[in-house]
């Protein structure tokens, strides 16, 4: 064992550094069917009003308000997609259906419930208001309105409004292609028989799920042995068409921990240890622009790539994913909101601190009256995945002596509400 030469970096500073050094990916135009969940890459400005023509909000009769109280001749019909041809003269009405264009000459719509109908004549109520019961041009969106801003996550309503304004494609940023690799001679494919001292490669599946939730396209590299050459070959090949590398294991200071030296040989390791619990050996490197680079560059002159060496312990790998990797992947995709949302929660337990490291404790939440109350998930050991399974939030406990008192209210990072 050798002592790590990497300085211990404050967890918040490390997170800010990672974000700052993560590139934003290029823009592609996608058909609406492919846009759900993506971040819009440019502001969308309406080039025409919505609705584009005055359209009836009800079934009834299009009339002139000045004809209130009179019996009017019904001269035709305007249905959705089948407008009335011509204008309504004074003393006349046109039957109109919801979504039908308001005929010229008419300035209001009377609901069918409010008229008396006899053959081709209709008697309208004694008082009518111009503008009643139809949607005016530009009521929803005016030409030139900014309807969506860059960085917005495209959901059903956002895609709907884009379609309503006539856009069949939207500019979005590429999803990051992430190469995912587990390291460790003790690892065995899940489902295979375990020999003595072996464990299933569970991080691969946990991280695959986390990466996909964060919007990544994942290339699973499988298990790399704790040997420098095969590990290097796997990584160099994978980086050829990946934007990011995520590894688990092999970053602590044991003699078999090879990820840091490998990343040193491919780029620059900026962060090798953080004041974070769990996740102290978290490693961040950039590859592709900061020398020293392998010569010639195996993947050619392209965008910078980022590499995340996550610790092997299952909770450490997922917590460091949350703190460092997920925000970075969202930045790559151009999301305005890269962090998980936070909410104030009342602690139902005393959160004991770690003297020299920020700690992210896992909690479940329940509602009590108007408050969310946070309960610990039990032992916070970095190997105990049960501390994270079913957790609703992470509570950040600052380093120091104080901790967080039971009953205090803190902002918690929400993973998923109950
Ligand atoms: P390491 O960071 O390589 O020293 O790994 C620390 C510990 O994390 C190992 O001793 C394993 O118990 C566990 N571990 C490492 N990789 C994995 C994995 N892919 N899946 C599950 N547990 C792992
Ligand atoms: Mg290992």
CSV table of C-alpha atoms and ligand atoms in Angstrom, one decimal:
chain,number,residue,atom,x,y,z
A,1,UNK,CA,0.0,0.0,0.0
A,2,UNK,CA,1.2,3.5,-0.8
A,3,UNK,CA,-0.2,6.8,0.5
A,4,UNK,CA,-2.3,8.7,-2.1
A,5,UNK,CA,-0.5,11.7,-3.5
A,6,UNK,CA,-3.7,13.3,-4.6
A,7,UNK,CA,-4.8,16.3,-2.4
A,8,UNK,CA,-8.1,16.0,-0.6
A,9,UNK,CA,-10.5,18.4,-2.3
A,10,UNK,CA,-13.6,19.9,-0.7
A,11,UNK,CA,-16.7,18.1,-2.0
A,12,UNK,CA,-18.5,21.2,-3.1
A,13,UNK,CA,-15.4,22.6,-4.9
A,14,UNK,CA,-14.9,19.2,-6.6
A,15,UNK,CA,-18.5,19.2,-7.8
A,16,UNK,CA,-18.1,22.7,-9.2
A,17,UNK,CA,-14.8,21.8,-10.9
A,18,UNK,CA,-16.3,18.8,-12.6
A,19,UNK,CA,-19.3,20.8,-13.9
A,20,UNK,CA,-17.0,23.6,-15.2
A,21,UNK,CA,-14.8,21.1,-17.0
A,22,UNK,CA,-17.6,19.1,-18.6
A,23,UNK,CA,-18.3,20.1,-22.2
A,24,UNK,CA,-21.7,20.7,-23.6
A,25,UNK,CA,-22.5,18.4,-26.6
A,26,UNK,CA,-23.4,19.4,-30.1
A,27,UNK,CA,-27.0,20.0,-31.3
A,28,UNK,CA,-29.0,17.7,-33.5
A,29,UNK,CA,-32.5,18.2,-34.9
A,30,UNK,CA,-34.9,15.4,-34.0
A,31,UNK,CA,-38.4,14.5,-35.1
A,32,UNK,CA,-40.9,15.3,-32.4
A,33,UNK,CA,-41.4,11.6,-31.7
A,34,UNK,CA,-37.8,11.4,-30.5
A,35,UNK,CA,-37.8,14.6,-28.4
A,36,UNK,CA,-39.4,13.5,-25.1
A,37,UNK,CA,-37.0,13.9,-22.2
A,38,UNK,CA,-34.4,15.9,-24.2
A,39,UNK,CA,-33.3,19.5,-23.5
A,40,UNK,CA,-34.3,22.1,-26.0
A,41,UNK,CA,-31.1,23.5,-27.5
A,42,UNK,CA,-32.4,27.0,-28.6
A,43,UNK,CA,-35.2,29.3,-27.6
A,44,UNK,CA,-38.4,28.7,-29.6
A,45,UNK,CA,-40.0,31.8,-31.0
A,46,UNK,CA,-43.4,31.6,-32.5
A,47,UNK,CA,-43.4,33.0,-36.1
A,48,UNK,CA,-47.3,33.0,-36.3
A,49,UNK,CA,-50.0,33.5,-33.7
A,50,UNK,CA,-52.0,30.8,-32.0
A,51,UNK,CA,-54.8,30.4,-32.7
A,52,UNK,CA,-54.1,31.5,-36.3
A,53,UNK,CA,-57.8,32.3,-36.9
A,54,UNK,CA,-60.7,33.2,-34.6
A,55,UNK,CA,-62.2,29.9,-33.7
A,56,UNK,CA,-65.4,29.0,-31.8
A,57,UNK,CA,-65.1,27.7,-28.2
A,58,UNK,CA,-68.6,26.2,-28.3
A,59,UNK,CA,-71.3,24.8,-30.5
A,60,UNK,CA,-73.8,27.5,-31.4
A,61,UNK,CA,-74.3,30.4,-33.8
A,62,UNK,CA,-71.9,33.0,-35.1
A,63,UNK,CA,-73.8,36.4,-35.1
A,64,UNK,CA,-73.3,40.2,-34.8
A,65,UNK,CA,-73.7,41.4,-31.2
A,66,UNK,CA,-75.6,44.3,-32.7
A,67,UNK,CA,-78.4,41.8,-33.7
A,68,UNK,CA,-79.1,40.9,-30.0
A,69,UNK,CA,-82.8,40.0,-29.4
A,70,UNK,CA,-83.6,39.5,-33.0
A,71,UNK,CA,-84.7,36.5,-35.0
A,72,UNK,CA,-81.9,35.8,-37.6
A,73,UNK,CA,-81.8,33.9,-40.9
A,74,UNK,CA,-79.3,31.0,-40.7
A,75,UNK,CA,-77.2,31.3,-43.9
A,76,UNK,CA,-74.8,28.5,-43.5
A,77,UNK,CA,-72.4,26.5,-41.3
A,78,UNK,CA,-68.8,26.7,-40.1
A,79,UNK,CA,-67.4,23.4,-38.7
A,80,UNK,CA,-63.9,22.6,-37.7
A,81,UNK,CA,-61.9,22.4,-40.9
A,82,UNK,CA,-64.9,23.4,-43.0
A,83,UNK,CA,-65.2,27.2,-42.8
A,84,UNK,CA,-68.2,29.2,-43.9
A,85,UNK,CA,-67.5,30.7,-47.3
A,86,UNK,CA,-68.2,34.4,-47.2
A,87,UNK,CA,-69.4,37.0,-44.7
A,88,UNK,CA,-72.4,37.2,-42.4
A,89,UNK,CA,-74.7,40.1,-43.4
A,90,UNK,CA,-76.6,42.0,-40.7
A,91,UNK,CA,-79.7,40.1,-39.6
A,92,UNK,CA,-78.1,36.7,-40.4
A,93,UNK,CA,-76.3,33.9,-38.4
A,94,UNK,CA,-74.2,30.9,-39.3
A,95,UNK,CA,-74.3,27.7,-37.4
A,96,UNK,CA,-70.9,27.2,-35.9
A,97,UNK,CA,-69.2,24.1,-34.2
A,98,UNK,CA,-66.4,24.1,-31.7
A,99,UNK,CA,-63.1,24.8,-33.5
A,100,UNK,CA,-64.9,26.3,-36.5
A,101,UNK,CA,-63.5,29.5,-37.9
A,102,UNK,CA,-65.6,32.6,-37.0
A,103,UNK,CA,-67.0,33.9,-40.3
A,104,UNK,CA,-66.3,37.4,-41.4
A,105,UNK,CA,-69.0,39.8,-40.2
A,106,UNK,CA,-69.7,37.9,-37.0
A,107,UNK,CA,-68.3,39.2,-33.8
A,108,UNK,CA,-69.6,36.8,-31.2
A,109,UNK,CA,-70.9,33.2,-30.8
A,110,UNK,CA,-74.1,32.4,-29.0
A,111,UNK,CA,-74.3,29.0,-27.4
A,112,UNK,CA,-76.8,26.6,-28.9
A,113,UNK,CA,-78.4,26.3,-25.4
A,114,UNK,CA,-79.2,30.0,-25.4
A,115,UNK,CA,-81.1,30.3,-28.7
A,116,UNK,CA,-84.5,29.3,-30.0
A,117,UNK,CA,-84.3,27.5,-33.3
A,118,UNK,CA,-87.1,27.2,-35.8
A,119,UNK,CA,-86.3,25.7,-39.2
A,120,UNK,CA,-83.8,28.1,-40.8
A,121,UNK,CA,-84.3,30.9,-38.3
A,122,UNK,CA,-82.7,31.4,-34.9
A,123,UNK,CA,-83.7,33.9,-32.1
A,124,UNK,CA,-80.8,35.1,-30.0
A,125,UNK,CA,-80.9,36.5,-26.5
A,126,UNK,CA,-81.6,40.2,-25.8
A,127,UNK,CA,-78.0,41.0,-24.8
A,128,UNK,CA,-74.9,39.8,-26.6
A,129,UNK,CA,-71.3,40.7,-25.9
A,130,UNK,CA,-68.9,41.2,-28.8
A,131,UNK,CA,-66.0,38.8,-28.5
A,132,UNK,CA,-68.0,36.2,-26.6
A,133,UNK,CA,-67.4,32.4,-26.9
A,134,UNK,CA,-64.6,32.4,-29.4
A,135,UNK,CA,-60.8,32.3,-29.2
A,136,UNK,CA,-59.2,35.4,-30.8
A,137,UNK,CA,-56.1,35.3,-33.0
A,138,UNK,CA,-53.0,35.2,-30.8
A,139,UNK,CA,-55.0,34.5,-27.5
A,140,UNK,CA,-52.6,31.6,-26.7
A,141,UNK,CA,-49.4,32.7,-28.4
A,142,UNK,CA,-48.6,35.9,-30.3
A,143,UNK,CA,-46.3,36.0,-33.2
A,144,UNK,CA,-42.8,36.7,-31.9
A,145,UNK,CA,-43.5,35.3,-28.4
A,146,UNK,CA,-40.8,33.2,-26.9
A,147,UNK,CA,-42.7,30.0,-26.3
A,148,UNK,CA,-39.9,27.8,-24.9
A,149,UNK,CA,-36.5,28.6,-23.6
A,150,UNK,CA,-33.2,26.7,-24.3
A,151,UNK,CA,-32.5,24.2,-21.6
A,152,UNK,CA,-36.1,23.3,-21.0
A,153,UNK,CA,-36.8,19.6,-20.7
A,154,UNK,CA,-39.2,18.6,-23.4
A,155,UNK,CA,-42.3,16.8,-22.0
A,156,UNK,CA,-45.8,16.2,-23.4
A,157,UNK,CA,-47.0,19.8,-23.2
A,158,UNK,CA,-43.7,21.3,-24.6
A,159,UNK,CA,-43.8,18.9,-27.6
A,160,UNK,CA,-47.5,19.7,-28.0
A,161,UNK,CA,-46.9,23.4,-28.3
A,162,UNK,CA,-44.0,22.9,-30.7
A,163,UNK,CA,-46.3,20.8,-32.9
A,164,UNK,CA,-49.1,23.3,-32.6
A,165,UNK,CA,-46.8,26.0,-34.0
A,166,UNK,CA,-46.0,23.8,-36.9
A,167,UNK,CA,-42.5,22.5,-36.0
A,168,UNK,CA,-42.0,18.9,-37.0
A,169,UNK,CA,-38.4,18.8,-35.6
A,170,UNK,CA,-36.7,20.4,-32.7
A,171,UNK,CA,-33.1,21.3,-31.9
A,172,UNK,CA,-31.8,19.2,-29.0
A,173,UNK,CA,-28.4,18.4,-27.7
A,174,UNK,CA,-26.9,15.0,-28.2
A,175,UNK,CA,-27.2,12.4,-25.5
A,176,UNK,CA,-23.8,11.6,-24.0
A,177,UNK,CA,-22.3,8.3,-25.1
A,178,UNK,CA,-20.9,6.7,-22.0
A,179,UNK,CA,-18.6,3.7,-21.7
A,180,UNK,CA,-19.3,1.9,-18.5
A,181,UNK,CA,-16.8,-0.5,-17.0
A,182,UNK,CA,-16.4,-2.4,-13.8
A,183,UNK,CA,-13.0,-3.3,-12.5
A,184,UNK,CA,-11.9,-5.9,-10.1
A,185,UNK,CA,-10.7,-9.5,-10.1
A,186,UNK,CA,-13.3,-10.4,-7.6
A,187,UNK,CA,-16.2,-9.6,-10.0
A,188,UNK,CA,-18.3,-12.2,-11.7
A,189,UNK,CA,-21.2,-11.7,-14.2
A,190,UNK,CA,-24.5,-11.6,-12.4
A,191,UNK,CA,-26.2,-15.0,-12.3
A,192,UNK,CA,-22.9,-17.0,-12.7
A,193,UNK,CA,-21.7,-19.3,-10.0
A,194,UNK,CA,-19.5,-17.6,-7.5
A,195,UNK,CA,-16.2,-19.0,-6.4
A,196,UNK,CA,-14.6,-18.3,-3.1
A,197,UNK,CA,-14.0,-14.6,-2.6
A,198,UNK,CA,-16.0,-13.6,-5.7
A,199,UNK,CA,-19.0,-11.3,-5.9
A,200,UNK,CA,-21.5,-10.4,-8.6
A,201,UNK,CA,-20.8,-7.3,-10.6
A,202,UNK,CA,-23.8,-5.4,-9.2
A,203,UNK,CA,-22.4,-1.9,-9.8
A,204,UNK,CA,-22.7,-2.4,-13.6
A,205,UNK,CA,-26.5,-2.7,-13.4
A,206,UNK,CA,-27.0,-0.1,-10.8
A,207,UNK,CA,-24.9,2.4,-12.8
A,208,UNK,CA,-26.5,1.4,-16.1
A,209,UNK,CA,-29.9,2.3,-14.6
A,210,UNK,CA,-28.5,5.6,-13.2
A,211,UNK,CA,-26.8,6.5,-16.4
A,212,UNK,CA,-29.9,5.9,-18.5
A,213,UNK,CA,-32.1,7.9,-16.1
A,214,UNK,CA,-29.6,10.7,-16.5
A,215,UNK,CA,-30.1,10.5,-20.3
A,216,UNK,CA,-26.9,8.7,-21.4
A,217,UNK,CA,-26.5,6.1,-24.1
A,218,UNK,CA,-24.5,3.5,-22.5
A,219,UNK,CA,-21.9,1.2,-24.0
A,220,UNK,CA,-21.3,-1.6,-21.4
A,221,UNK,CA,-17.7,-2.7,-21.5
A,222,UNK,CA,-18.1,-5.4,-18.8
A,223,UNK,CA,-15.6,-6.4,-16.3
A,224,UNK,CA,-11.9,-5.4,-16.6
A,225,UNK,CA,-9.4,-7.4,-14.6
A,226,UNK,CA,-7.0,-5.7,-12.2
A,227,UNK,CA,-4.2,-5.7,-14.8
A,228,UNK,CA,-2.9,-2.6,-16.5
A,229,UNK,CA,-2.7,-3.7,-20.2
A,230,UNK,CA,-6.2,-5.3,-20.7
A,231,UNK,CA,-7.7,-2.4,-18.8
A,232,UNK,CA,-5.9,0.1,-21.0
A,233,UNK,CA,-6.9,-1.6,-24.2
A,234,UNK,CA,-10.5,-1.7,-23.2
A,235,UNK,CA,-10.6,1.9,-22.2
A,236,UNK,CA,-8.7,3.3,-25.3
A,237,UNK,CA,-11.0,1.4,-27.6
A,238,UNK,CA,-14.1,2.5,-25.9
A,239,UNK,CA,-13.1,6.1,-25.8
A,240,UNK,CA,-12.9,6.2,-29.5
A,241,UNK,CA,-16.6,6.9,-29.7
A,242,UNK,CA,-17.6,7.7,-26.2
A,243,UNK,CA,-18.0,11.2,-24.7
A,244,UNK,CA,-17.4,9.9,-21.2
A,245,UNK,CA,-16.0,7.0,-19.3
A,246,UNK,CA,-17.5,5.8,-16.1
A,247,UNK,CA,-15.6,3.1,-14.1
A,248,UNK,CA,-16.3,1.6,-10.8
A,249,UNK,CA,-13.6,0.2,-8.5
A,250,UNK,CA,-9.9,0.5,-8.7
A,251,UNK,CA,-9.5,4.0,-7.5
A,252,UNK,CA,-8.4,3.5,-3.9
A,253,UNK,CA,-4.8,3.2,-2.9
A,254,UNK,CA,-4.4,-0.6,-2.9
A,255,UNK,CA,-1.8,-2.0,-5.2
A,256,UNK,CA,-4.4,-3.3,-7.6
A,257,UNK,CA,-6.0,0.0,-8.1
A,258,UNK,CA,-5.1,0.9,-11.6
A,259,UNK,CA,-7.7,3.4,-12.8
A,260,UNK,CA,-5.9,6.5,-11.7
A,261,UNK,CA,-2.6,5.6,-13.4
A,262,UNK,CA,-4.5,4.7,-16.5
A,263,UNK,CA,-6.3,8.0,-16.6
A,264,UNK,CA,-3.0,9.8,-15.9
A,265,UNK,CA,-1.5,8.1,-19.0
A,266,UNK,CA,-4.5,9.2,-21.2
A,267,UNK,CA,-5.2,12.7,-19.9
A,268,UNK,CA,-5.1,14.7,-16.7
A,269,UNK,CA,-6.4,13.6,-13.4
A,270,UNK,CA,-7.7,16.7,-11.8
A,271,UNK,CA,-9.4,15.2,-8.8
A,272,UNK,CA,-8.1,12.0,-7.1
A,273,UNK,CA,-9.7,12.3,-3.6
A,274,UNK,CA,-12.5,14.3,-2.2
A,275,UNK,CA,-13.7,15.2,1.4
A,276,UNK,CA,-16.8,13.2,0.8
A,277,UNK,CA,-18.5,10.3,2.6
A,278,UNK,CA,-19.1,7.9,1.0
A,279,UNK,CA,-16.9,8.3,-2.0
A,280,UNK,CA,-13.5,9.7,-0.9
A,281,UNK,CA,-11.5,8.1,-3.8
A,282,UNK,CA,-13.7,9.7,-6.4
A,283,UNK,CA,-11.6,10.5,-9.5
A,284,UNK,CA,-12.2,12.9,-12.3
A,285,UNK,CA,-10.1,13.3,-15.4
A,286,UNK,CA,-10.3,15.0,-18.7
A,287,UNK,CA,-9.0,13.4,-21.8
A,288,UNK,CA,-8.5,14.9,-25.2
A,289,UNK,CA,-7.4,18.5,-24.7
A,290,UNK,CA,-5.2,18.8,-21.7
A,291,UNK,CA,-1.9,17.2,-22.4
A,292,UNK,CA,-0.3,14.7,-21.9
A,293,UNK,CA,-2.0,12.8,-24.7
A,294,UNK,CA,-1.0,9.6,-26.3
A,295,UNK,CA,0.5,10.3,-29.7
A,296,UNK,CA,-1.1,9.7,-32.1
A,297,UNK,CA,-4.5,10.3,-30.5
A,298,UNK,CA,-6.3,7.0,-30.9
A,299,UNK,CA,-9.7,8.7,-31.5
A,300,UNK,CA,-8.5,11.7,-33.5
A,301,UNK,CA,-8.9,15.4,-32.8
A,302,UNK,CA,-12.4,15.8,-31.4
A,303,UNK,CA,-14.3,17.0,-28.3
A,304,UNK,CA,-12.9,16.7,-24.9
A,305,UNK,CA,-13.9,13.6,-23.0
A,306,UNK,CA,-14.4,13.3,-19.4
A,307,UNK,CA,-13.7,10.3,-17.2
A,308,UNK,CA,-15.2,9.5,-13.8
A,309,UNK,CA,-13.5,6.9,-11.7
A,310,UNK,CA,-16.1,5.9,-9.1
A,311,UNK,CA,-15.2,4.0,-6.0
A,312,UNK,CA,-16.1,0.3,-5.9
A,313,UNK,CA,-18.3,0.1,-2.9
A,314,UNK,CA,-21.9,0.1,-4.2
A,315,UNK,CA,-23.2,3.1,-2.2
A,316,UNK,CA,-20.1,5.1,-2.8
A,317,UNK,CA,-20.4,4.6,-6.6
A,318,UNK,CA,-24.1,5.6,-6.6
A,319,UNK,CA,-23.6,8.6,-4.3
A,320,UNK,CA,-20.7,9.9,-6.2
A,321,UNK,CA,-22.8,9.4,-9.4
A,322,UNK,CA,-25.4,11.6,-7.9
A,323,UNK,CA,-23.1,14.3,-6.7
A,324,UNK,CA,-20.7,14.5,-9.7
A,325,UNK,CA,-21.8,12.4,-12.7
A,326,UNK,CA,-25.5,13.1,-13.0
A,327,UNK,CA,-25.1,16.9,-13.1
A,328,UNK,CA,-22.3,16.6,-15.6
A,329,UNK,CA,-24.3,14.4,-17.9
A,330,UNK,CA,-27.2,16.8,-17.7
A,331,UNK,CA,-24.9,19.7,-18.5
A,332,UNK,CA,-23.6,17.8,-21.6
A,333,UNK,CA,-27.2,17.5,-22.8
A,334,UNK,CA,-27.9,21.2,-22.2
A,335,UNK,CA,-30.4,21.0,-19.4
A,336,UNK,CA,-30.9,24.3,-17.6
A,337,UNK,CA,-31.6,22.3,-14.5
A,338,UNK,CA,-28.6,20.0,-13.9
A,339,UNK,CA,-29.1,19.4,-10.2
A,340,UNK,CA,-31.7,17.3,-8.4
A,341,UNK,CA,-34.4,19.5,-6.9
A,342,UNK,CA,-34.2,20.1,-3.1
A,343,UNK,CA,-37.0,20.5,-0.5
A,344,UNK,CA,-36.9,21.5,3.1
A,345,UNK,CA,-37.3,18.5,5.4
A,346,UNK,CA,-37.4,18.1,9.1
A,347,UNK,CA,-34.9,15.6,10.5
A,348,UNK,CA,-36.5,12.9,12.7
A,349,UNK,CA,-33.0,11.7,13.7
A,350,UNK,CA,-29.7,13.3,14.8
A,351,UNK,CA,-27.4,13.4,11.8
A,352,UNK,CA,-23.9,12.8,13.3
A,353,UNK,CA,-21.1,14.5,11.3
A,354,UNK,CA,-17.8,13.2,10.0
A,355,UNK,CA,-15.1,15.5,11.2
A,356,UNK,CA,-13.2,16.0,7.9
A,357,UNK,CA,-15.7,15.1,5.2
A,358,UNK,CA,-19.1,16.2,3.9
A,359,UNK,CA,-21.5,13.3,4.3
A,360,UNK,CA,-24.5,12.5,2.2
A,361,UNK,CA,-26.9,10.5,4.4
A,362,UNK,CA,-29.7,8.5,2.9
A,363,UNK,CA,-33.2,9.1,4.2
A,364,UNK,CA,-36.8,8.2,3.6
A,365,UNK,CA,-39.5,10.9,3.7
A,366,UNK,CA,-43.0,10.9,5.0
A,367,UNK,CA,-45.5,13.7,5.2
A,368,UNK,CA,-46.6,15.0,8.6
A,369,UNK,CA,-49.1,17.8,8.2
A,370,UNK,CA,-47.4,20.4,6.0
A,371,UNK,CA,-43.9,19.0,6.5
A,372,UNK,CA,-41.7,16.4,5.0
A,373,UNK,CA,-40.1,14.4,7.8
A,374,UNK,CA,-36.8,12.6,7.1
A,375,UNK,CA,-35.9,9.3,8.8
A,376,UNK,CA,-32.5,7.6,8.4
A,377,UNK,CA,-32.3,4.4,6.3
A,378,UNK,CA,-30.2,2.9,9.1
A,379,UNK,CA,-26.5,1.9,8.9
A,380,UNK,CA,-24.8,4.3,6.4
A,381,UNK,CA,-22.0,1.8,5.6
A,382,UNK,CA,-20.7,2.4,2.0
A,383,UNK,CA,-21.2,-1.3,1.2
A,384,UNK,CA,-24.8,-1.4,2.5
A,385,UNK,CA,-26.9,-0.8,-0.6
A,386,UNK,CA,-30.0,-1.2,1.6
A,387,UNK,CA,-29.2,2.3,2.9
A,388,UNK,CA,-30.0,3.6,-0.6
A,389,UNK,CA,-32.6,1.2,-1.8
A,390,UNK,CA,-36.0,2.9,-1.2
A,391,UNK,CA,-34.3,6.2,-0.1
A,392,UNK,CA,-36.2,9.3,-1.1
A,393,UNK,CA,-33.5,11.9,-0.5
A,394,UNK,CA,-29.9,12.6,0.4
A,395,UNK,CA,-29.2,14.9,3.4
A,396,UNK,CA,-26.0,16.7,3.2
A,397,UNK,CA,-24.2,16.8,6.6
A,398,UNK,CA,-21.4,19.4,6.6
A,399,UNK,CA,-18.0,18.3,7.9
A,400,UNK,CA,-17.1,19.4,11.4
A,401,UNK,CA,-18.3,18.7,14.9
A,402,UNK,CA,-21.8,20.0,14.8
A,403,UNK,CA,-23.9,17.6,12.7
A,404,UNK,CA,-27.6,18.3,12.3
A,405,UNK,CA,-29.9,18.2,15.3
A,406,UNK,CA,-33.0,16.1,15.3
A,407,UNK,CA,-35.9,18.4,14.6
A,408,UNK,CA,-33.9,20.8,12.5
A,409,UNK,CA,-35.0,21.7,9.0
A,410,UNK,CA,-32.5,21.2,6.1
A,411,UNK,CA,-32.7,21.2,2.3
A,412,UNK,CA,-32.6,17.6,1.1
A,413,UNK,CA,-31.7,16.5,-2.4
A,414,UNK,CA,-34.8,14.7,-3.7
A,415,UNK,CA,-34.2,11.4,-5.5
A,416,UNK,CA,-37.9,10.5,-5.7
A,417,UNK,CA,-40.8,11.5,-3.5
A,418,UNK,CA,-42.9,8.8,-1.7
B,1,LIG,P1,-12.3,-1.0,-4.9
B,1,LIG,O1,-12.7,0.4,-5.0
B,1,LIG,O2,-11.9,-1.6,-6.2
B,1,LIG,O3,-11.3,-1.2,-3.9
B,1,LIG,O4,-13.6,-1.8,-4.4
B,1,LIG,C1,-14.1,-1.7,-3.1
B,1,LIG,C2,-15.1,-2.8,-2.9
B,1,LIG,O5,-16.3,-2.5,-3.6
B,1,LIG,C3,-14.7,-4.2,-3.4
B,1,LIG,O6,-14.0,-4.9,-2.4
B,1,LIG,C4,-16.0,-4.8,-3.6
B,1,LIG,O7,-16.6,-5.3,-2.4
B,1,LIG,C5,-16.9,-3.7,-4.0
B,1,LIG,N1,-17.1,-3.6,-5.5
B,1,LIG,C6,-16.1,-3.2,-6.4
B,1,LIG,N2,-16.6,-3.3,-7.6
B,1,LIG,C7,-17.9,-3.8,-7.5
B,1,LIG,C8,-18.9,-4.1,-8.4
B,1,LIG,N3,-18.7,-3.9,-9.7
B,1,LIG,N4,-20.1,-4.5,-8.0
B,1,LIG,C9,-20.3,-4.7,-6.6
B,1,LIG,N5,-19.4,-4.4,-5.7
B,1,LIG,C10,-18.2,-4.0,-6.1
B,2,LIG,MG1,-11.1,-3.3,-6.9
